[in-house]
Amino acid sequence: MTQFKYSKRVPADGTDAVGAILQAAADPKIISFAGGLPAPELFPVKEMKAAVDKVFDEHGQEAMQYGAAKGVTALREVIQQHVKEKEDVDSELDNVLVTTGSEQALDLVGKAFVDPGDTVLVEQPTYLCALDVFRSYGANFVGVEMDEEGMKMDALEEALKANPDTKLVYTVPNFQNPTGRTMTAERRKKLAELAEKYDVYVLEDNPYGEIRFAGEHVPAVKSFDKSGHVFYMSTFSKTLAPGFRLGWLVADKDVVNKLTVLKQSADLHTDNLAQFAVAQFFADNDVDAHVKEISDLYGKRKNLMLEGIKKYFPAGVKYTDPEGGMFLWVEVPGVDDTVELFKDCLKHNVAFVPGDPFFAGEPQPGAFRLNYSNMQEDQIEAGLKRLGEALTAAVNNK
Ligand SMILES: Cc1ncc(COP(=O)(O)O)c(C=O)c1O
């Protein structure tokens, strides 16, 4: 068999641990809280079809032609207005880059700023695909402790002092994947100040911020940024549909120009038809009402999750109570191998994502992520009953 000589960027073990978990959880017998998908029943299929039809009628040739690497102007204008309205972030058109999913924004920032050995500070735990991206550029990760109010700023400052080669601080401040936690406004302000003080960049990743079903809006880290050290990224994946692969980055013009060059090497530009269609969708629809419908449904599902957890989980199990987004985080004391716990749960025909791959360093034993956005209401209680039985058995066997 040929031994392929891959670059150092390719993970040595070549395994996709999370893929294997999702595969195992895909058995129809299993009620799976493992996925991370939006509810497809709320995709605006009819309205989007009308938008696509209109694009073909009015801009068909342009939408099918090659386009600009920075993105379609009409969509960049929508984004510019959107970040002002939702996050009080001022920008000019040249601050806005459309990306192929916000995943590409992660990749471009990694490519542009992380040399092998550079330190990237991440929340402990954090979005696992961001770890994969920065790892592929040779990042040295340092995890920063979190609590219910998000990343701890005293811990961050210590990490910045201890790691003078830090390039980037990565944060998901709203309804974080995987914990569902939200960073307070006070910490966000401090984060922007620390970035300037230590001359490091903050990558603020906000896919979930608009899906708020409780509590009050918290201003973006970027809204406190006076020096250009904060790069803000978001996506239409959770509010419209992930299949369009449309995300964006708002940053200093110089950064946007450099990332545009890198994006050109990656894919020339993001799908033109999708960009035209989403710009048209915004022009013709009440997007806020649509997002409210999503938030209301997820809020209802989250409440059912908490009811089930309270009813069926053994005493002592901790869990977060998110005010938005798609995930909550569970910590089971006394369990030291979460992957074994996952296997036990599969025997009870229920699944979650073990916490381990969300940690840059030592994982927290007994922690896992539950998704509720794509879980039908009647399945929630049944699934949590099974999970409660599996957890009770695991805790009692210790
Ligand atoms: C925290 C976070 N960032 C980025 C992404 C990537 O989203 P997309 O590429 O669909 O915009 C996700 C997807 O789940 C996510 O949870």
Coordinates of C-alpha atoms in Angstrom, one line a residue, residues 72-237:
V72 CA -21.3 40.7 -3.8
T73 CA -21.8 44.4 -2.9
A74 CA -25.5 44.1 -2.2
L75 CA -24.8 41.4 0.4
R76 CA -21.9 43.3 1.9
E77 CA -24.2 46.2 2.4
V78 CA -26.7 44.0 4.1
I79 CA -24.0 42.7 6.4
Q80 CA -22.7 46.2 7.1
Q81 CA -26.2 47.4 8.1
H82 CA -26.9 44.2 10.0
V83 CA -23.8 44.5 12.3
K84 CA -24.7 48.1 13.0
E85 CA -28.3 47.4 13.8
K86 CA -27.6 44.2 15.9
E87 CA -24.2 44.8 17.4
D88 CA -23.6 48.5 17.2
V89 CA -20.5 47.9 15.1
D90 CA -19.6 50.7 12.8
S91 CA -18.0 49.6 9.5
E92 CA -17.5 50.8 6.0
L93 CA -17.9 48.5 3.0
D94 CA -14.1 47.8 2.9
N95 CA -14.3 46.4 6.4
V96 CA -16.6 43.6 5.3
L97 CA -15.5 40.3 3.7
V98 CA -18.0 37.6 2.7
T99 CA -16.7 34.1 3.5
T100 CA -17.7 30.6 2.5
G101 CA -19.4 29.8 5.8
S102 CA -17.9 31.5 8.9
E103 CA -15.7 28.4 9.0
Q104 CA -13.7 30.0 6.2
A105 CA -13.2 33.1 8.3
L106 CA -11.6 30.9 11.0
D107 CA -9.3 29.4 8.4
L108 CA -8.3 32.7 6.8
V109 CA -7.5 34.2 10.2
G110 CA -5.5 31.1 11.1
K111 CA -3.6 31.3 7.8
A112 CA -3.0 35.0 8.1
F113 CA -1.9 35.2 11.7
V114 CA -0.7 31.9 13.1
D115 CA 2.8 30.7 12.3
P116 CA 3.9 27.3 13.7
G117 CA 4.5 27.7 17.5
D118 CA 2.5 30.9 17.9
T119 CA 0.2 30.8 20.9
V120 CA -3.6 30.9 20.5
L121 CA -5.6 31.4 23.7
V122 CA -8.9 29.6 23.7
E123 CA -11.8 29.2 26.1
Q124 CA -11.7 26.0 28.0
P125 CA -13.7 24.3 26.4
T126 CA -14.2 25.8 22.9
Y127 CA -15.5 25.1 19.5
L128 CA -13.7 22.0 18.4
C129 CA -13.5 22.9 14.6
A130 CA -11.7 26.1 15.6
L131 CA -9.1 24.0 17.4
D132 CA -8.8 21.8 14.2
V133 CA -8.2 24.9 12.1
F134 CA -5.6 26.6 14.3
R135 CA -3.9 23.3 14.9
S136 CA -3.4 22.9 11.2
Y137 CA -1.4 26.1 11.2
G138 CA 0.8 24.8 14.1
A139 CA -0.8 26.8 16.9
N140 CA 0.4 26.3 20.5
F141 CA -2.9 26.3 22.4
V142 CA -3.3 27.7 25.9
G143 CA -6.7 27.1 27.5
V144 CA -8.2 30.0 29.5
E145 CA -10.6 29.1 32.3
M146 CA -14.3 30.0 32.0
D147 CA -17.1 30.3 34.5
E148 CA -20.8 31.0 34.1
E149 CA -19.9 34.5 32.9
G150 CA -17.6 33.3 30.1
M151 CA -13.8 33.5 29.8
K152 CA -12.2 34.8 33.0
M153 CA -10.4 38.0 32.4
D154 CA -7.9 37.6 35.3
A155 CA -7.0 34.1 33.9
L156 CA -6.7 35.7 30.4
E157 CA -4.3 38.4 31.6
E158 CA -2.2 35.8 33.4
A159 CA -2.0 33.7 30.2
L160 CA -1.1 36.8 28.1
K161 CA 1.7 37.6 30.6
A162 CA 3.0 34.0 30.6
N163 CA 2.8 33.7 26.8
P164 CA 4.3 36.8 25.2
D165 CA 4.2 35.1 21.8
T166 CA 0.4 35.1 21.8
K167 CA -1.1 36.1 18.5
L168 CA -4.8 35.4 18.9
V169 CA -7.5 35.1 21.5
Y170 CA -10.4 33.1 20.2
T171 CA -13.8 33.5 21.8
V172 CA -17.5 32.6 21.2
P173 CA -19.0 35.1 23.6
N174 CA -22.7 34.3 23.0
F175 CA -24.3 31.0 23.9
Q176 CA -21.0 29.4 23.3
N177 CA -20.5 26.1 21.5
P178 CA -20.3 23.8 23.5
T179 CA -21.3 25.2 26.9
G180 CA -24.2 27.6 26.0
R181 CA -22.5 30.3 28.3
T182 CA -22.5 34.0 27.5
M183 CA -19.7 36.4 28.4
T184 CA -20.8 39.5 30.4
A185 CA -20.5 43.0 29.0
E186 CA -17.9 44.0 31.6
R187 CA -15.7 41.1 30.5
R188 CA -16.1 42.0 26.8
K189 CA -15.0 45.5 27.5
K190 CA -12.0 44.2 29.4
L191 CA -11.2 41.8 26.6
A192 CA -11.1 44.6 24.0
E193 CA -8.8 46.6 26.4
L194 CA -6.5 43.6 27.0
A195 CA -6.2 43.0 23.3
E196 CA -4.9 46.5 22.8
K197 CA -2.7 46.5 25.9
Y198 CA -0.9 43.3 24.9
D199 CA -1.1 43.9 21.2
V200 CA -2.9 40.6 20.4
Y201 CA -6.0 40.0 18.2
V202 CA -9.3 38.9 19.4
L203 CA -11.3 36.7 17.0
E204 CA -14.9 37.1 18.1
D205 CA -17.0 34.3 16.6
N206 CA -20.7 35.0 17.0
P207 CA -22.9 32.5 15.1
Y208 CA -25.5 32.2 17.8
G209 CA -26.0 35.8 19.2
E210 CA -29.2 36.5 17.4
I211 CA -30.9 33.3 18.6
R212 CA -31.7 34.7 22.0
F213 CA -34.8 33.4 23.8
A214 CA -34.2 34.9 27.3
G215 CA -32.3 37.7 29.0
E216 CA -30.9 40.9 27.5
H217 CA -28.7 41.5 24.5
V218 CA -25.0 41.9 25.4
P219 CA -22.9 44.2 23.2
A220 CA -20.3 42.6 21.0
V221 CA -16.6 42.7 22.0
K222 CA -16.1 44.5 18.7
S223 CA -18.3 47.4 19.8
F224 CA -15.7 48.1 22.6
D225 CA -12.8 47.9 20.1
K226 CA -11.0 51.3 19.6
S227 CA -7.8 50.1 18.0
G228 CA -8.8 47.5 15.4
H229 CA -7.5 44.6 17.5
V230 CA -10.9 42.8 17.4
F231 CA -12.0 40.8 14.3
Y232 CA -15.7 40.0 14.3
M233 CA -17.2 37.1 12.4
S234 CA -20.7 35.7 12.0
T235 CA -22.8 33.6 9.7
F236 CA -26.2 33.2 8.1
S237 CA -26.0 29.4 8.9

